[in-house]
Coordinates of C-alpha atoms and ligand atoms in Angstrom, one line a residue:
X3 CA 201.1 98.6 81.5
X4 CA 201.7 100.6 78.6
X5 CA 198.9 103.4 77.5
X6 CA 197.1 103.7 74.7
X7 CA 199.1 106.7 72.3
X8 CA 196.3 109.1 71.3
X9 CA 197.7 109.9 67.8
X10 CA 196.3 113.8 67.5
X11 CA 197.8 114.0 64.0
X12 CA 195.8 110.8 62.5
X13 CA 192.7 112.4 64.7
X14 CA 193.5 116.4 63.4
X15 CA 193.4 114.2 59.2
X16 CA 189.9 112.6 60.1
X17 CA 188.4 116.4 61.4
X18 CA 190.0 118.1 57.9
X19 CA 188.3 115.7 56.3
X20 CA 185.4 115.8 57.4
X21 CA 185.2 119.3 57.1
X22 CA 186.5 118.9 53.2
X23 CA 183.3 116.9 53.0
X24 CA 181.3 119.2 54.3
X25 CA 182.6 122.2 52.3
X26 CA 181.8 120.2 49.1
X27 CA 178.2 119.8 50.0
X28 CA 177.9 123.1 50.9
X29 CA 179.6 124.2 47.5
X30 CA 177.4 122.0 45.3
X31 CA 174.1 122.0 47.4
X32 CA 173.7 126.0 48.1
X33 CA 176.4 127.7 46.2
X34 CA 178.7 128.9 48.9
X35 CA 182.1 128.5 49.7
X36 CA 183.2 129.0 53.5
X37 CA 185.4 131.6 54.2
X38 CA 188.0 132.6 57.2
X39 CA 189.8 135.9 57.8
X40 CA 193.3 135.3 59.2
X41 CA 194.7 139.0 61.3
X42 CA 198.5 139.1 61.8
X43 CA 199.7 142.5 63.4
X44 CA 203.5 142.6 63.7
X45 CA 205.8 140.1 62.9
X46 CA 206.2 137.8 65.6
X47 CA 207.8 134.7 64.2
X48 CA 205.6 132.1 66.4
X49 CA 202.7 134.1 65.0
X50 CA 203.9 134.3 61.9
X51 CA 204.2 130.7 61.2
X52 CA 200.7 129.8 63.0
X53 CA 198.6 132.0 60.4
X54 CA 200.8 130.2 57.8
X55 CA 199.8 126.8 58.5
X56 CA 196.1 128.5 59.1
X57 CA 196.1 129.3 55.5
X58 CA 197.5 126.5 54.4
X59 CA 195.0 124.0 55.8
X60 CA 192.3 126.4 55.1
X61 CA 192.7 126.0 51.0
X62 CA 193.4 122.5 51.6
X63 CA 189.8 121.6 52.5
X64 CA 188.6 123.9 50.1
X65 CA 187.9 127.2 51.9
X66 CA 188.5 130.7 51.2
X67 CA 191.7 131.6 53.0
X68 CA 191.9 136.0 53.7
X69 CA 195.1 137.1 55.2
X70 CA 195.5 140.3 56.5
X71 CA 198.8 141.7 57.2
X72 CA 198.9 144.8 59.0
X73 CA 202.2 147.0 60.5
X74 CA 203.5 145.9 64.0
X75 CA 202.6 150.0 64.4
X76 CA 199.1 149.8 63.1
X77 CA 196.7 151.9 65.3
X78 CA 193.7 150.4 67.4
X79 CA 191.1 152.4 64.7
X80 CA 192.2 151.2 62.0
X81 CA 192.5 147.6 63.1
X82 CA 188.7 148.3 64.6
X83 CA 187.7 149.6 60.8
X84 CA 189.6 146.2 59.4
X85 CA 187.2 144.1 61.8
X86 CA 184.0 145.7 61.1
X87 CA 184.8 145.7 57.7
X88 CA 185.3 141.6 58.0
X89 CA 182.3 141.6 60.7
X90 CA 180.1 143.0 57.2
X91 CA 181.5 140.7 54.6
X92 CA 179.1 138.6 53.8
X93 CA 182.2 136.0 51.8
X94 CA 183.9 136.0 55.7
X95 CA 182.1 133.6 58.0
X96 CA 185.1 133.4 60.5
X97 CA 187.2 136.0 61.9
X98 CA 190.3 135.0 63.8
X99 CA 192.8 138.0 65.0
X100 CA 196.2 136.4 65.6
X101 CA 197.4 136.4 69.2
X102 CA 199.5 138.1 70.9
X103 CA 198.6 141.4 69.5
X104 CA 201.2 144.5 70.2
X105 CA 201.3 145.7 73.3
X106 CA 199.9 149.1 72.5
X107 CA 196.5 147.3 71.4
X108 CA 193.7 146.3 73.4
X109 CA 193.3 142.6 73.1
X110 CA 190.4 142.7 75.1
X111 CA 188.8 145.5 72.7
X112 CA 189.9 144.0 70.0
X113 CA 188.3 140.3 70.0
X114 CA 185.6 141.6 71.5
X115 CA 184.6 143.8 68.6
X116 CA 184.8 141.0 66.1
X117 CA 180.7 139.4 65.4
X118 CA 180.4 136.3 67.7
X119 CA 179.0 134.4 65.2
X120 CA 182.1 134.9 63.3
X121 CA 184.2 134.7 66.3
X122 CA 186.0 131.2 65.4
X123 CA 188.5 131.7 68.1
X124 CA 185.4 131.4 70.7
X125 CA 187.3 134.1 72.6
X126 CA 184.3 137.1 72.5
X127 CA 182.9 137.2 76.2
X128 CA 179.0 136.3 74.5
X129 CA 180.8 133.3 73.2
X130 CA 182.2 132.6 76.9
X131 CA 179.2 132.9 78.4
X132 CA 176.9 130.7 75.4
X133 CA 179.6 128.4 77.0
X134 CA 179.4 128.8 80.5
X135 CA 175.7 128.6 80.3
X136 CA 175.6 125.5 78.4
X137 CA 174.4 127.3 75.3
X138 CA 175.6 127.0 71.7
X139 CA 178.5 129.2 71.0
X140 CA 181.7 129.2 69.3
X141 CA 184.2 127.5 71.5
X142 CA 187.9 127.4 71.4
X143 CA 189.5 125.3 69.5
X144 CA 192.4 123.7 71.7
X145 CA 189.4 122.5 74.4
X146 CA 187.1 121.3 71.7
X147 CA 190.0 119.5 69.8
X148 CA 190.5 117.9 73.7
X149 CA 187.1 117.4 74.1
X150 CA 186.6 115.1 70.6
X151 CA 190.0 113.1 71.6
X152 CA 188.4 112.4 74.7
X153 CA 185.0 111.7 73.7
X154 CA 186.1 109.7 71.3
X155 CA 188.5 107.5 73.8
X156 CA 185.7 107.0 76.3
X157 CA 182.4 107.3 74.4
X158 CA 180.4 108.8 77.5
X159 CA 182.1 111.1 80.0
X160 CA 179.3 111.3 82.5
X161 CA 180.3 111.0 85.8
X162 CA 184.1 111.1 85.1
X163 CA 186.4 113.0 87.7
X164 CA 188.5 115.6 85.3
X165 CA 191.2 117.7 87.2
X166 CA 192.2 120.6 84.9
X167 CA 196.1 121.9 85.4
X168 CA 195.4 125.6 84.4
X169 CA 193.0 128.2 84.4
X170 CA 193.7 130.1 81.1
X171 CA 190.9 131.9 79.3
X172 CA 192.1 129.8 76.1
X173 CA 192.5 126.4 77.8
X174 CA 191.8 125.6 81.3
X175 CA 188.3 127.8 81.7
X176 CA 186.6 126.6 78.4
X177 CA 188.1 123.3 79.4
X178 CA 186.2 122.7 82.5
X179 CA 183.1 124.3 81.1
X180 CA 183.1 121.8 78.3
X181 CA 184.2 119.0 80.6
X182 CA 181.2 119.9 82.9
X183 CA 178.9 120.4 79.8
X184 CA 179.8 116.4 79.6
X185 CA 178.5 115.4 83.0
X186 CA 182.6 114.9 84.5
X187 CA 182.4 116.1 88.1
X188 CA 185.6 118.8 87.3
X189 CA 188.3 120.1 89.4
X190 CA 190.7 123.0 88.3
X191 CA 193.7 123.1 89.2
X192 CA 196.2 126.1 88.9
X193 CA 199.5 127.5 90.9
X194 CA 198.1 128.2 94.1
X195 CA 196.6 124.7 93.8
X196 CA 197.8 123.1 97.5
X197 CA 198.8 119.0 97.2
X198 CA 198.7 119.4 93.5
X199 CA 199.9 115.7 93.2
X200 CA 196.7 114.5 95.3
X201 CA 194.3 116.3 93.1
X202 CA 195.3 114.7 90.3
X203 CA 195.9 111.5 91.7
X204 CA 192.2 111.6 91.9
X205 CA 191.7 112.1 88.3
X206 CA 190.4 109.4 85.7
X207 CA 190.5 112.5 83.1
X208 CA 193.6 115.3 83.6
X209 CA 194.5 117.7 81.4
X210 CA 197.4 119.3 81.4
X211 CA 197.6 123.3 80.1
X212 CA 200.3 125.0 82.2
X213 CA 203.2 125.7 80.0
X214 CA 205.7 124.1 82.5
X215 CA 207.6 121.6 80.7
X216 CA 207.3 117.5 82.1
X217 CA 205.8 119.3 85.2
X218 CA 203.8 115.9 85.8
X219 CA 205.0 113.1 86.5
X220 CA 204.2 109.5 86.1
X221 CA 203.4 108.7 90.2
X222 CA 200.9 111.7 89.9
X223 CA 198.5 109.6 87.3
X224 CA 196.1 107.6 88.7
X225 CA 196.4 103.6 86.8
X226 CA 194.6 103.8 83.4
X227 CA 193.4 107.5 83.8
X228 CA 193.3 109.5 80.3
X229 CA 196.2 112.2 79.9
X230 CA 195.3 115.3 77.2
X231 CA 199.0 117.2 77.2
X232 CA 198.1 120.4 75.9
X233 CA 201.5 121.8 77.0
X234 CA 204.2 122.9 74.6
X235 CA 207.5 123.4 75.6
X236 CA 211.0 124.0 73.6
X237 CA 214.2 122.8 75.8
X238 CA 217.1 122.0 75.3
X239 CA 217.9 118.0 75.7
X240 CA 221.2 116.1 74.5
X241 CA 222.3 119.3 72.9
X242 CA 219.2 119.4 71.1
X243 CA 216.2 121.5 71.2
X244 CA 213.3 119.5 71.6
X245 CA 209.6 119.9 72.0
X246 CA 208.0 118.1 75.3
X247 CA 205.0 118.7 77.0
X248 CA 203.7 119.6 80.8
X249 CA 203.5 115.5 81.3
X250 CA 206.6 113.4 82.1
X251 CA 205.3 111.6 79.0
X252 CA 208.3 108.4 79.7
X253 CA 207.1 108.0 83.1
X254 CA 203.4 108.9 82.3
X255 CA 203.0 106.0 79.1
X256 CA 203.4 103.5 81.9
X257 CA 200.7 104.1 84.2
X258 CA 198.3 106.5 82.0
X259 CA 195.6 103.9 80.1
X260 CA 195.5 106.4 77.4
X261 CA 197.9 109.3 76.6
X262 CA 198.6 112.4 73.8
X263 CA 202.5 113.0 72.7
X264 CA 204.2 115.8 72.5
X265 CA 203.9 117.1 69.4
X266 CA 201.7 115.1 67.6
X267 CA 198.8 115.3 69.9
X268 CA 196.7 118.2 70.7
X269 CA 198.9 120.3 68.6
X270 CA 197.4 119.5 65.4
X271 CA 193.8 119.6 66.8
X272 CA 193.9 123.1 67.1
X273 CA 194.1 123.9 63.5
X274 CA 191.7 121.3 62.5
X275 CA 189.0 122.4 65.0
X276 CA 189.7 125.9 63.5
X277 CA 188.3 124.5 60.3
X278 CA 185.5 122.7 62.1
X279 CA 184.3 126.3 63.9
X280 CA 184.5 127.6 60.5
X281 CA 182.4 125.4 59.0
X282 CA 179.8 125.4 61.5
X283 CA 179.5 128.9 61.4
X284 CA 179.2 129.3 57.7
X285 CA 176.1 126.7 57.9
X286 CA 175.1 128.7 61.0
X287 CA 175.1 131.8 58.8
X288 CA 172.6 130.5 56.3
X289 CA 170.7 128.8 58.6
X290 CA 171.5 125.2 57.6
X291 CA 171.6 122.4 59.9
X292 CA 175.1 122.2 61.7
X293 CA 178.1 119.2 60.7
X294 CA 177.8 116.5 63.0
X295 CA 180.6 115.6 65.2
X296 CA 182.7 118.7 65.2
X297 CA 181.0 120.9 67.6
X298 CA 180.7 120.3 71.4
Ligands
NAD306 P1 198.8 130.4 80.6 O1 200.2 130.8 80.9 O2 197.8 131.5 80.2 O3 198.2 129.6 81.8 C1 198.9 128.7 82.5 C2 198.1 128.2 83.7 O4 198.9 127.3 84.4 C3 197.7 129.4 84.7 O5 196.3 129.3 84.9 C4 198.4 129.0 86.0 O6 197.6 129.2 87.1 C5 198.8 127.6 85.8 N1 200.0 127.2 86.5 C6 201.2 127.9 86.4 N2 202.1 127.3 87.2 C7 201.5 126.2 87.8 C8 201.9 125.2 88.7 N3 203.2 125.2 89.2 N4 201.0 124.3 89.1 C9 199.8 124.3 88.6 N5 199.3 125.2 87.7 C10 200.2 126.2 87.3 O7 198.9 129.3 79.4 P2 197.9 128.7 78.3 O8 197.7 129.7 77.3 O9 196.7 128.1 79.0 O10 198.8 127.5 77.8 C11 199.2 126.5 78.6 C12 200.1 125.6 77.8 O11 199.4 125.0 76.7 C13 201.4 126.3 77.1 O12 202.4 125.4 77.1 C14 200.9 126.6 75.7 O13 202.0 126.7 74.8 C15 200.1 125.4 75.4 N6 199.0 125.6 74.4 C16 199.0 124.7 73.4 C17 198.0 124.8 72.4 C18 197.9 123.7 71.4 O14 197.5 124.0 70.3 N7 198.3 122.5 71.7 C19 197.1 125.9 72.5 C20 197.2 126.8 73.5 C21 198.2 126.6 74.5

């Protein structure tokens, strides 16, 4: 058997445009244009090319794109004074401060002092617990990108077992919230897990967000289970450096029913979902009734 490929990158082209659509009617029928503030502190190359393609895809469907760029020194105030002053711009409906931030500054603090309505990242602890208690919130954007992937695979999720590899406040947490939110009886899994292989043996949905590279392999996946590889991993292969995921995806493809690649499945979700929360909270703003389809 050979699983179905979950192409991410055609998925992440049908959420942009969506959201294009959306950001015309909401141009033409009220007059507003949707807006998202990008904050880059330092100049961490990773980072640097993330808010790139986050400004980028941002103009592309029509919003307004807001960089800020500050010094890798920059001082907790005045980073505080740059969020409240987004947090009060009325043109800013979504706020994202670029991750990691420098050492000397308080990630916690920080995110946590952006508005959670404006709080596209779904990272502020109201949006965390909206989430956790089954709420509406802002949710992050790799799990909801995950989320849509699956729903779309499956149609219903109710009464799915999930196993979860990882228990990151970005991925594996919001994961299993939104994974419970669909009725899958959920299981997280993390490194202290014991017989990890059995756990997800169990699985007809696993997700895989450990940052371990081809950590799973093929004999762990139960026949014609789902795989979400939300992994991303540089090595070395063949004198190459190559991107691969935290599934064996050769082994995986042959006993998975369905699977995501590595790159070119979650990856581009993030982004697009980015757009999505964007969106939502611009109509959420001025009280207009939310897009369909890209919230959880
Ligand atoms: P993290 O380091 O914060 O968390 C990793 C989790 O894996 C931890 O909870 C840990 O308990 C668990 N873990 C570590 N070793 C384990 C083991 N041997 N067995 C089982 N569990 C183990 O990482 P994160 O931020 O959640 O990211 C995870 C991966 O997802 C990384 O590769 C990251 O690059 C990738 N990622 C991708 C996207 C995307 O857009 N596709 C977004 C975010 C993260």
């Amino acid at each position: 058997m050979t699983a179905q490929i979950i192409d991410g990158k055609a998925f992440a082209a049908t959420v942009r445009e969506k959201v294009a659509g959306h950001v015309t009617r909401l141009k033409e029928e009220n007059g507003i244009t949707p807006g998202l503030a990008v904050v880059l502190v330092g100049e961490d190359p990773a980072s640097q090319v993330y808010v790139r393609s986050k400004g980028k895809q941002t103009v592309e469907v029509g919003m307004n794109s807001f960089e800020h760029k500050l010094d890798a020194d920059t001082s907790e105030a005045d980073l505080l004074a740059l969020v409240d002053q987004l947090n009060n711009d009325p043109t800013v409906h979504g706020i994202l401060v670029q991750l990691p931030l420098p050492k000397h500054l308080n990630e916690d603090l920080v995110i946590n002092s952006i508005s959670p309505e404006k709080d596209v990242d779904g990272f502020h602890i109201s949006n965390v617990g909206l989430l956790g208690t089954g709420q509406k919130s802002m949710v992050p954007c790799t799990p909801l990108g995950s989320l849509m992937m699956l729903r779309d695979h499956h149609g219903s999720l109710s009464g799915l077992d999930a196993v979860v590899i990882g228990r990151s406040n970005i991925v594996g947490k919001p994961m299993a919230q939104l994974l419970l939110g669909d009725s899958c009886t959920v299981t997280i899994a993390h490194s202290r897990t014991k017989d990890l292989a059995d756990v997800v043996r169990r699985a007809d949905i696993v997700v895989a967000a450990v940052g371990r590279p081809e950590m799973v392999p093929g004999d762990w996946i139960k026949p014609g289970a789902t795989v979400i590889d939300v992994g991303i991993n540089r090595i070395e292969r063949e004198g190459k450096n190559v991107l691969v995921g935290d599934v064996d995806f050769a082994s995986a493809k042959d006993v998975a029913g369905a699977i995501t690649p590595v790159p070119g499945g979650v990856g581009p979700m993030t982004i697009a979902c980015l757009l999505a929360n964007t969106v939502t909270a611009c109509c959420r703003a001025n009280g207009l009734s939310e897009p369909e389809g890209l919230t959880a």
